[in-house]
CSV table of C-alpha atoms in Angstrom, one decimal:
chain,number,residue,atom,x,y,z
Z,1,UNK,CA,0.0,0.1,-0.2
Z,2,UNK,CA,1.2,3.5,-0.8
Z,3,UNK,CA,2.8,4.9,2.7
Z,4,UNK,CA,4.1,8.2,1.4
Z,5,UNK,CA,2.5,11.1,3.4
Z,6,UNK,CA,-0.3,13.0,1.6
Z,7,UNK,CA,1.7,15.8,2.5
Z,8,UNK,CA,4.8,14.7,0.5
Z,9,UNK,CA,2.7,13.9,-2.5
Z,10,UNK,CA,1.2,17.6,-2.8
Z,11,UNK,CA,4.6,19.0,-1.7
Z,12,UNK,CA,5.5,22.0,-4.2
Z,13,UNK,CA,2.3,21.5,-6.2
Z,14,UNK,CA,0.5,24.9,-6.6
Z,15,UNK,CA,-3.1,24.9,-5.2
Z,16,UNK,CA,-5.5,25.9,-7.8
Z,17,UNK,CA,-8.9,27.4,-6.6
Z,18,UNK,CA,-12.0,29.0,-8.1
Z,19,UNK,CA,-15.1,31.0,-6.7
Z,20,UNK,CA,-18.6,29.5,-7.0
Z,21,UNK,CA,-19.4,32.4,-9.4
Z,22,UNK,CA,-16.6,31.2,-11.8
Z,23,UNK,CA,-18.2,29.9,-15.1
Z,24,UNK,CA,-17.4,26.6,-16.6
Z,25,UNK,CA,-15.4,28.0,-19.1
Z,26,UNK,CA,-13.3,30.2,-16.9
Z,27,UNK,CA,-12.6,27.4,-14.7
Z,28,UNK,CA,-11.9,24.8,-17.8
Z,29,UNK,CA,-9.5,27.4,-19.0
Z,30,UNK,CA,-7.6,27.7,-15.4
Z,31,UNK,CA,-7.7,23.9,-15.4
Z,32,UNK,CA,-6.2,23.8,-18.7
Z,33,UNK,CA,-3.6,26.1,-18.2
Z,34,UNK,CA,-2.4,24.6,-15.2
Z,35,UNK,CA,-2.9,20.9,-16.7
Z,36,UNK,CA,-4.8,19.6,-13.6
Z,37,UNK,CA,-8.1,17.7,-13.8
Z,38,UNK,CA,-9.8,19.3,-10.8
Z,39,UNK,CA,-10.2,22.7,-9.2
Z,40,UNK,CA,-10.9,23.4,-5.6
Z,41,UNK,CA,-14.2,25.6,-5.2
Z,42,UNK,CA,-13.7,27.8,-1.9
Z,43,UNK,CA,-15.8,30.7,-0.2
Z,44,UNK,CA,-13.9,33.1,2.5
Z,45,UNK,CA,-10.8,30.8,2.1
Z,46,UNK,CA,-13.0,27.5,2.9
Z,47,UNK,CA,-13.5,24.3,0.5
Z,48,UNK,CA,-17.1,24.3,-0.5
Z,49,UNK,CA,-16.8,21.9,-3.4
Z,50,UNK,CA,-14.7,20.8,-6.3
Z,51,UNK,CA,-15.0,20.9,-10.0
Z,52,UNK,CA,-13.5,18.1,-12.1
Z,53,UNK,CA,-13.2,17.4,-15.8
Z,54,UNK,CA,-15.9,14.7,-15.6
Z,55,UNK,CA,-18.0,17.2,-14.2
Z,56,UNK,CA,-17.7,19.4,-17.1
Z,57,UNK,CA,-18.4,16.2,-19.3
Z,58,UNK,CA,-21.5,14.4,-17.5
Z,59,UNK,CA,-23.0,17.4,-15.7
Z,60,UNK,CA,-22.6,19.9,-18.1
Z,61,UNK,CA,-21.8,19.1,-21.9
Z,62,UNK,CA,-23.9,15.9,-21.6
Z,63,UNK,CA,-26.8,17.9,-20.0
Z,64,UNK,CA,-26.7,20.5,-22.9
Z,65,UNK,CA,-25.7,23.4,-20.5
Z,66,UNK,CA,-24.0,26.3,-21.8
Z,67,UNK,CA,-20.4,26.6,-20.4
Z,68,UNK,CA,-19.9,30.1,-20.7
Z,69,UNK,CA,-23.1,31.0,-18.3
Z,70,UNK,CA,-23.3,27.9,-16.0
Z,71,UNK,CA,-21.6,28.6,-12.8
Z,72,UNK,CA,-19.5,26.1,-11.1
Z,73,UNK,CA,-22.1,26.5,-8.0
Z,74,UNK,CA,-24.5,24.9,-10.4
Z,75,UNK,CA,-22.3,21.6,-11.2
Z,76,UNK,CA,-19.7,21.2,-8.6
Z,77,UNK,CA,-19.9,18.6,-6.0
Z,78,UNK,CA,-20.3,20.5,-3.0
Z,79,UNK,CA,-19.0,19.3,0.2
Z,80,UNK,CA,-16.7,16.8,-0.9
Z,81,UNK,CA,-15.0,14.4,0.9
Z,82,UNK,CA,-11.7,15.3,2.1
Z,83,UNK,CA,-8.3,13.8,3.3
Z,84,UNK,CA,-5.9,15.3,5.8
Z,85,UNK,CA,-2.3,16.0,5.0
Z,86,UNK,CA,-0.9,13.6,7.7
Z,87,UNK,CA,-2.5,10.6,6.1
Z,88,UNK,CA,-0.7,8.2,3.6
Z,89,UNK,CA,-1.7,8.4,0.4
Z,90,UNK,CA,-3.2,4.9,0.4
Z,91,UNK,CA,-6.0,6.2,2.8
Z,92,UNK,CA,-6.7,8.5,-0.2
Z,93,UNK,CA,-6.7,6.0,-2.8
Z,94,UNK,CA,-9.2,3.5,-0.8
Z,95,UNK,CA,-11.5,6.7,-0.4
Z,96,UNK,CA,-11.4,7.1,-4.3
Z,97,UNK,CA,-12.1,3.6,-4.9
Z,98,UNK,CA,-14.9,3.4,-2.4
Z,99,UNK,CA,-16.1,6.8,-3.7
Z,100,UNK,CA,-15.7,6.0,-7.4
Z,101,UNK,CA,-13.9,9.6,-7.9
Z,102,UNK,CA,-10.2,10.2,-8.7
Z,103,UNK,CA,-9.4,13.4,-6.8
Z,104,UNK,CA,-9.6,14.1,-3.2
Z,105,UNK,CA,-9.1,17.4,-1.8
Z,106,UNK,CA,-6.5,17.6,0.9
Z,107,UNK,CA,-7.6,20.2,3.9
Z,108,UNK,CA,-6.1,21.3,6.7
Z,109,UNK,CA,-8.5,23.1,9.1
Z,110,UNK,CA,-10.9,23.6,6.5
Z,111,UNK,CA,-8.6,25.3,4.3
Z,112,UNK,CA,-7.8,23.6,1.1
Z,113,UNK,CA,-4.0,23.0,0.7
Z,114,UNK,CA,-4.0,20.7,-2.2
Z,115,UNK,CA,-5.3,17.8,-4.3
Z,116,UNK,CA,-4.3,14.3,-4.5
Z,117,UNK,CA,-5.3,12.1,-7.4
Z,118,UNK,CA,-5.4,8.6,-8.7
Z,119,UNK,CA,-2.7,9.9,-11.4
Z,120,UNK,CA,-0.4,10.3,-8.0
Z,121,UNK,CA,-0.2,6.5,-7.6
Z,122,UNK,CA,1.1,5.7,-10.8
Z,123,UNK,CA,4.2,3.4,-10.8
Z,124,UNK,CA,5.1,0.8,-8.7
Z,125,UNK,CA,2.9,2.3,-5.7
Z,126,UNK,CA,0.0,1.7,-8.5
Z,127,UNK,CA,1.0,-2.0,-9.2
Z,128,UNK,CA,0.8,-2.8,-5.2
Z,129,UNK,CA,-2.5,-0.8,-4.8
Z,130,UNK,CA,-4.0,-2.8,-7.5
Z,131,UNK,CA,-2.8,-6.3,-5.9
Z,132,UNK,CA,-4.1,-5.0,-2.6
Z,133,UNK,CA,-7.3,-4.5,-4.0
Z,134,UNK,CA,-7.5,-7.9,-5.8
Z,135,UNK,CA,-6.3,-9.5,-2.2
Z,136,UNK,CA,-9.3,-7.1,-0.7
Z,137,UNK,CA,-11.6,-8.9,-3.1
Z,138,UNK,CA,-10.9,-12.2,-2.7
Z,139,UNK,CA,-11.2,-11.7,1.1
Z,140,UNK,CA,-14.6,-10.2,0.5
Z,141,UNK,CA,-15.6,-13.2,-1.5
Z,142,UNK,CA,-14.4,-15.5,1.3
Z,143,UNK,CA,-16.4,-13.9,3.8
């Protein structure tokens, strides 16, 4: 299981945030320029939501909404699950697997300090994680 702390994984990465009033088009431009798949939505410095590339596809484009006028408040995931920076990356990976999502906001006392994604587990850690998931499924079948 990936044992690196989330804090180590997000070290040196810029926290990219948006307001609830930002349009989907504006958010997509920020995300594209930053080469990220998710943006944290904040209000008064506190995390209130997350907007991902998957949200743009399923909640905006597939629904026929106009991204130029649709605000993030209407299509973001409000009150997302979060992780503490002191936890191991494996904890966040389990959250993603169990919840069916690919990004977990990292917060410290309600303040966003980063995002971990499934991509952060590429390499040896991903192989170990997949092996552990298979073992977990085998155990569940036995029980």
